[in-house]
PDB file of C-alpha atoms in Angstrom:
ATOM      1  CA  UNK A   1     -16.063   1.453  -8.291  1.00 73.00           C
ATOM      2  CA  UNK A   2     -19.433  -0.775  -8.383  1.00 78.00           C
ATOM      3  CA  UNK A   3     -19.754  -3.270  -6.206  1.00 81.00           C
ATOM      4  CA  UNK A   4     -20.281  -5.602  -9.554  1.00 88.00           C
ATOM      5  CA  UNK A   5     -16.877  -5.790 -10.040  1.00 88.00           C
ATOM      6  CA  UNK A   6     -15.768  -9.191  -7.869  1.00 87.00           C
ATOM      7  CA  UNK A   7     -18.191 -10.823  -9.991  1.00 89.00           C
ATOM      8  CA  UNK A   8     -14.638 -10.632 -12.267  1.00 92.00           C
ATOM      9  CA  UNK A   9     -13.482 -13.520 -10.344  1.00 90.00           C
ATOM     10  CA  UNK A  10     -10.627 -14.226 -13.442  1.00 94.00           C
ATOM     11  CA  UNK A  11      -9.442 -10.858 -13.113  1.00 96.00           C
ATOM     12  CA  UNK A  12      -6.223 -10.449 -12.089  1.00 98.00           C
ATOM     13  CA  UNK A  13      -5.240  -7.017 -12.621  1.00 98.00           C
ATOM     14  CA  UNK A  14      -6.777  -3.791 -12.040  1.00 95.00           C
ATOM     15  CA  UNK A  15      -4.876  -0.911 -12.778  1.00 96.00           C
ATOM     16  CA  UNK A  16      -7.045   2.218 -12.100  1.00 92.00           C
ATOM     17  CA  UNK A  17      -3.794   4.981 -12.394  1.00 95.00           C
ATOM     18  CA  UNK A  18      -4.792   8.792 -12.811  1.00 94.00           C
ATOM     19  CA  UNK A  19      -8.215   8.936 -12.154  1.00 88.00           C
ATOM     20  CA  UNK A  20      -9.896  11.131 -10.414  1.00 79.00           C
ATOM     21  CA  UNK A  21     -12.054   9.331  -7.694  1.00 72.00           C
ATOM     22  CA  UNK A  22     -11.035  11.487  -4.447  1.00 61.00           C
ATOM     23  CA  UNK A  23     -11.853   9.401  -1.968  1.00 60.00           C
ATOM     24  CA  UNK A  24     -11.909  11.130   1.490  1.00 59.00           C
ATOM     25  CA  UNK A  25     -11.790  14.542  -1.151  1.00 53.00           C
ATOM     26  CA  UNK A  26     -15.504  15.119  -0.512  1.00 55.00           C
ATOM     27  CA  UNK A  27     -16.088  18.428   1.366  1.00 58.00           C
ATOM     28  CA  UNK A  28     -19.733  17.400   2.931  1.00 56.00           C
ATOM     29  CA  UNK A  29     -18.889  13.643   3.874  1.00 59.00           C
ATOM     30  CA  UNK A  30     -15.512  11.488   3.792  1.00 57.00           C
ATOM     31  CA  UNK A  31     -15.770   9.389   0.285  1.00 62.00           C
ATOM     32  CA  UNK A  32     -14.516   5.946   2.470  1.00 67.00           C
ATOM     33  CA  UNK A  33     -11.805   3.507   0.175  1.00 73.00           C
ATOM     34  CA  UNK A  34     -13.571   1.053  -1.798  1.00 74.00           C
ATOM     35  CA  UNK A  35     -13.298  -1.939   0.362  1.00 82.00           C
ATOM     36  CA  UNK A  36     -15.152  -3.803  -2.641  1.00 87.00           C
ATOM     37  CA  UNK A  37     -11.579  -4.311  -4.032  1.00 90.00           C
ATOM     38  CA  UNK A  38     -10.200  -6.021  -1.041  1.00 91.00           C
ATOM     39  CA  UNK A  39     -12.629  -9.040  -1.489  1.00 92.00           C
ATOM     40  CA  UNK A  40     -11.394  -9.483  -4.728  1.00 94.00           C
ATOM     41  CA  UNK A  41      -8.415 -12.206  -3.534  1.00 94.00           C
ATOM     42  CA  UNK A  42      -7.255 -13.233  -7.004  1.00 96.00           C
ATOM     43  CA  UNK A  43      -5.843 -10.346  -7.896  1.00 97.00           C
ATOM     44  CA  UNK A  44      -2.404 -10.555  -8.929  1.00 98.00           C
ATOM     45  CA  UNK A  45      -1.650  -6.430  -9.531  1.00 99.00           C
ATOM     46  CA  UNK A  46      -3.386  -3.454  -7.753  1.00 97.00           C
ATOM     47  CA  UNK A  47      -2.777  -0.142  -9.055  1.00 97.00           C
ATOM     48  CA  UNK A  48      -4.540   3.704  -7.702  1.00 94.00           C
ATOM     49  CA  UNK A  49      -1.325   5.293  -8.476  1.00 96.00           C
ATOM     50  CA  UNK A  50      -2.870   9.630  -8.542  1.00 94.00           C
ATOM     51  CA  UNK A  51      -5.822   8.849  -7.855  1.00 88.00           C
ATOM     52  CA  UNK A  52      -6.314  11.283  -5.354  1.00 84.00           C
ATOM     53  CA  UNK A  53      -7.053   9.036  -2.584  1.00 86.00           C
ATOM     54  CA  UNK A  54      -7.416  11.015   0.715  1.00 86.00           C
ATOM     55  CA  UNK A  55      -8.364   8.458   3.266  1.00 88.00           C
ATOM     56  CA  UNK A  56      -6.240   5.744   5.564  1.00 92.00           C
ATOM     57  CA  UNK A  57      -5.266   2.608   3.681  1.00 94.00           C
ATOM     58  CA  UNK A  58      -8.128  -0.194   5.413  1.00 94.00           C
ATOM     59  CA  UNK A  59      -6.669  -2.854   7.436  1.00 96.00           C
ATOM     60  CA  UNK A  60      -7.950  -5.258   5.108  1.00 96.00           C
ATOM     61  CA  UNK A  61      -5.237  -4.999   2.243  1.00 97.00           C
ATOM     62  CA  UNK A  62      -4.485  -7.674   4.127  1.00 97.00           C
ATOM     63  CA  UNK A  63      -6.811  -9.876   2.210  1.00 96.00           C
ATOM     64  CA  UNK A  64      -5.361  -9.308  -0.830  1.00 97.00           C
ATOM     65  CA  UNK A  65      -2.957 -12.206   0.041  1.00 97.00           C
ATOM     66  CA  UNK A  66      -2.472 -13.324  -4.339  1.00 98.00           C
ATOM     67  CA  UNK A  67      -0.915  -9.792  -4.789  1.00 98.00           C
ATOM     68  CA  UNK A  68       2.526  -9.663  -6.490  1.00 99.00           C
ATOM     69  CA  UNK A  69       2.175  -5.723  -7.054  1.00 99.00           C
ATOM     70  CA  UNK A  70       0.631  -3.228  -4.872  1.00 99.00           C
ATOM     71  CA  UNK A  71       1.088   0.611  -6.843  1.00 99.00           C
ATOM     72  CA  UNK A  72      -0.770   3.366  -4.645  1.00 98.00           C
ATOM     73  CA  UNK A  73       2.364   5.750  -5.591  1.00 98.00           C
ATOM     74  CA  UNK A  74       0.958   9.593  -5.589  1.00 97.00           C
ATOM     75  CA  UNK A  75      -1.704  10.101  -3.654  1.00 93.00           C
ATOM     76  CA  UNK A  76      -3.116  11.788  -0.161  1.00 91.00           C
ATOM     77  CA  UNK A  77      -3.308   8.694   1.847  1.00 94.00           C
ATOM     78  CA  UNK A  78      -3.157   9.654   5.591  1.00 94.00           C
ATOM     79  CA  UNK A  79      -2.483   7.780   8.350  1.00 96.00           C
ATOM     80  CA  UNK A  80      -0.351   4.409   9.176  1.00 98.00           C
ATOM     81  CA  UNK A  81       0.279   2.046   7.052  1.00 98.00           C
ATOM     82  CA  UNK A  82      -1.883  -0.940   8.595  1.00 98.00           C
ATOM     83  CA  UNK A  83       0.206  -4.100  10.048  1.00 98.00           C
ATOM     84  CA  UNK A  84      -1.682  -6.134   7.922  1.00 98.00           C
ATOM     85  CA  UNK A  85       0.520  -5.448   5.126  1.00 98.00           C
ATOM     86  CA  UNK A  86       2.596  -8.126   6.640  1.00 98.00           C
ATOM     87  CA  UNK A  87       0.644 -10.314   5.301  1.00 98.00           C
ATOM     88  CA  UNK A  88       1.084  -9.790   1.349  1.00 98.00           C
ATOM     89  CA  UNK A  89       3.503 -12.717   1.436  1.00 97.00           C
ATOM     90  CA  UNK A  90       3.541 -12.852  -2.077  1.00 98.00           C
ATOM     91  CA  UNK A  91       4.249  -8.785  -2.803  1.00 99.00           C
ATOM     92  CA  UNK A  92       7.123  -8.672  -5.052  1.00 99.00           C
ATOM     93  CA  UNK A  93       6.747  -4.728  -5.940  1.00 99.00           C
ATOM     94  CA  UNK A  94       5.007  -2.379  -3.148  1.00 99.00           C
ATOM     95  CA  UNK A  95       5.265   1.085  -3.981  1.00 99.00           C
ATOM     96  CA  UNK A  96       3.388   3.928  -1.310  1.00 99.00           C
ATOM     97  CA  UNK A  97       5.812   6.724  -1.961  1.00 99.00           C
ATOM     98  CA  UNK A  98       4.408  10.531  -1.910  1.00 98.00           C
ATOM     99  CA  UNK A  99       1.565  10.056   0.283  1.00 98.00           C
ATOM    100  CA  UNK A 100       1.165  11.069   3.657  1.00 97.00           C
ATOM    101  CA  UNK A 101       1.786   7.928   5.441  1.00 98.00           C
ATOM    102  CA  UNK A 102       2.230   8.592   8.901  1.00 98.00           C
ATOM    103  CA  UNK A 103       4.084   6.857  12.476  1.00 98.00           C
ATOM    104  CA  UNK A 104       6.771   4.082  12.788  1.00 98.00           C
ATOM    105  CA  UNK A 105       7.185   1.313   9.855  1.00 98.00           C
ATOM    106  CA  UNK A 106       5.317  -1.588  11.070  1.00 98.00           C
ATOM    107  CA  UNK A 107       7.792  -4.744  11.953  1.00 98.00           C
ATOM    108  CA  UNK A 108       5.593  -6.845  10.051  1.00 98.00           C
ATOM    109  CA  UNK A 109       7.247  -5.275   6.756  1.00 98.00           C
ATOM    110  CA  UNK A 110      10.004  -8.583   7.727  1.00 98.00           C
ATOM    111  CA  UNK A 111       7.215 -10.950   6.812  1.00 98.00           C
ATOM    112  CA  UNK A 112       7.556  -9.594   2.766  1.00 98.00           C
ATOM    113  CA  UNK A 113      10.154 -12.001   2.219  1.00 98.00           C
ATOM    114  CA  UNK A 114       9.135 -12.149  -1.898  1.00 98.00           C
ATOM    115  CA  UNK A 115       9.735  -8.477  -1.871  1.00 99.00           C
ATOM    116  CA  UNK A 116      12.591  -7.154  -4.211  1.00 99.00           C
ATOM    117  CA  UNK A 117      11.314  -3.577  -4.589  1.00 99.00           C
ATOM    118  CA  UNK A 118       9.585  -1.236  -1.828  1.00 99.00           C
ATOM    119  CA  UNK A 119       9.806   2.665  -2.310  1.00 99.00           C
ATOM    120  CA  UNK A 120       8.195   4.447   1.308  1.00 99.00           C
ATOM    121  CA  UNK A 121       9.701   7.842  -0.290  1.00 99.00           C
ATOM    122  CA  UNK A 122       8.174  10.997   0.970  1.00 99.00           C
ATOM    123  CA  UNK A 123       5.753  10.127   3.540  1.00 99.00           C
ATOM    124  CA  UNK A 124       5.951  11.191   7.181  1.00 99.00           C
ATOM    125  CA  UNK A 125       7.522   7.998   8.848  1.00 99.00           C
ATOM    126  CA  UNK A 126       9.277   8.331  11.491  1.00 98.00           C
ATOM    127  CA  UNK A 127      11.675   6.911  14.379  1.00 97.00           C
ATOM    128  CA  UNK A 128      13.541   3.720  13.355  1.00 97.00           C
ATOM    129  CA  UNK A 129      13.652   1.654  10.533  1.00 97.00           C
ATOM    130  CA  UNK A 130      12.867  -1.662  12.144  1.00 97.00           C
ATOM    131  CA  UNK A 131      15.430  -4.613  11.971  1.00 97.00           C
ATOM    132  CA  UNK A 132      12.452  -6.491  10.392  1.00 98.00           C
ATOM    133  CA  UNK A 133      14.198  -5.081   7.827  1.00 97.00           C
ATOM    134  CA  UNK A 134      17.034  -7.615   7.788  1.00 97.00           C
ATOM    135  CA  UNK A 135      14.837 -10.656   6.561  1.00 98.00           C
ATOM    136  CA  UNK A 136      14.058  -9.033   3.257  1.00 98.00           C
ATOM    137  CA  UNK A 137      17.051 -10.751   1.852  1.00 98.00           C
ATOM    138  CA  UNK A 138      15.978 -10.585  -1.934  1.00 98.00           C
ATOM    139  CA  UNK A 139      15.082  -6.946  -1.721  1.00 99.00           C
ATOM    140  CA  UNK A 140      16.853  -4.932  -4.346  1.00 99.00           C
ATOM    141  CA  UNK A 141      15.654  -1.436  -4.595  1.00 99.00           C
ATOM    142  CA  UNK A 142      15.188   0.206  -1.255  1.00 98.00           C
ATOM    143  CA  UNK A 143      13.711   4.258  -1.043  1.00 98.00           C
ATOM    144  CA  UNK A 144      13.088   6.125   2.366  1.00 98.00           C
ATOM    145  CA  UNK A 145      13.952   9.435   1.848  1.00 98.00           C
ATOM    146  CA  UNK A 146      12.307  12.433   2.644  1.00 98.00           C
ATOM    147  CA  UNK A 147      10.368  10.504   5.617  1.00 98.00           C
ATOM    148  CA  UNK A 148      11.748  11.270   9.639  1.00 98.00           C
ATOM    149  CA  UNK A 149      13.358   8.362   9.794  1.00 98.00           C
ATOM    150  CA  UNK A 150      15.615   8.146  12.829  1.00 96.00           C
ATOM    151  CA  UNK A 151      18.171   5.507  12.726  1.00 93.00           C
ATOM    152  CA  UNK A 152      19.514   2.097  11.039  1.00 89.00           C
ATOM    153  CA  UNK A 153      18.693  -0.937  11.984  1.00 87.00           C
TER     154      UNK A 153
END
């Protein structure tokens, strides 16, 4: 993804679903995310749904604090999903099923109080779902399964 592209300072979606740009796939050296799209703050919708994206989600999706819709359904990512997801205040749709999320749910998942759907599905969470989860009152379609989720809040 060039660089170029937050020169689109209008843009508000970006829907990049079933492409193949393997990052983290590289066999020499780690292809890193393209942090290029978390500067772009105006954006509205985000999608890499199978995209083959093999690397941990940045800490800076954080940034992306204008997103309504956050797709990265169908891919490798690896490790936890960053705290700093809390702050997507306005995320109405957040979708990270069948990746390979990893570690507890972070408590700051309470802070998407616009959120009415959120499908973790198959992933590798695990211990408790945290009572966070109580101050997503709008939220309307909930998935979990297939993670090693202990217990209820």
């Amino acid at each position: 993804i060039p660089s170029e592209i937050v020169k689109l300072e209008k843009l508000r979606k970006l829907l990049l679903d079933n492409n193949n740009f393997r990052f983290g796939a590289s066999d020499s050296e780690p292809i890193p995310f393209p942090t290029v799209i978390f500067s772009m703050t105006g954006l509205t919708e985000l999608s890499l749904a199978k995209c083959e994206i093999a690397v941990a989600l940045p800490s800076i999706i954080g940034n992306l604090e204008s997103l309504t819709t956050l797709n990265l359904n169908d891919n490798e990512i690896i490790g936890n999903l960053p705290k700093e997801i809390g702050n997507l205040k306005n995320i109405e749709e957040l979708t990270i099923d069948d990746n390979s999320f990893v570690g507890g749910i972070p408590t700051t998942i309470g802070q998407l109080t616009s959120i009415t759907k959120l499908k973790m599905h198959r992933n590798f969470f695990d211990g408790a779902i945290p009572s966070e989860f109580g101050n997503l009152q709008i939220l309307k379609d909930l998935t979990l399964f297939g993670n090693s989720l202990t217990s209820l809040p």
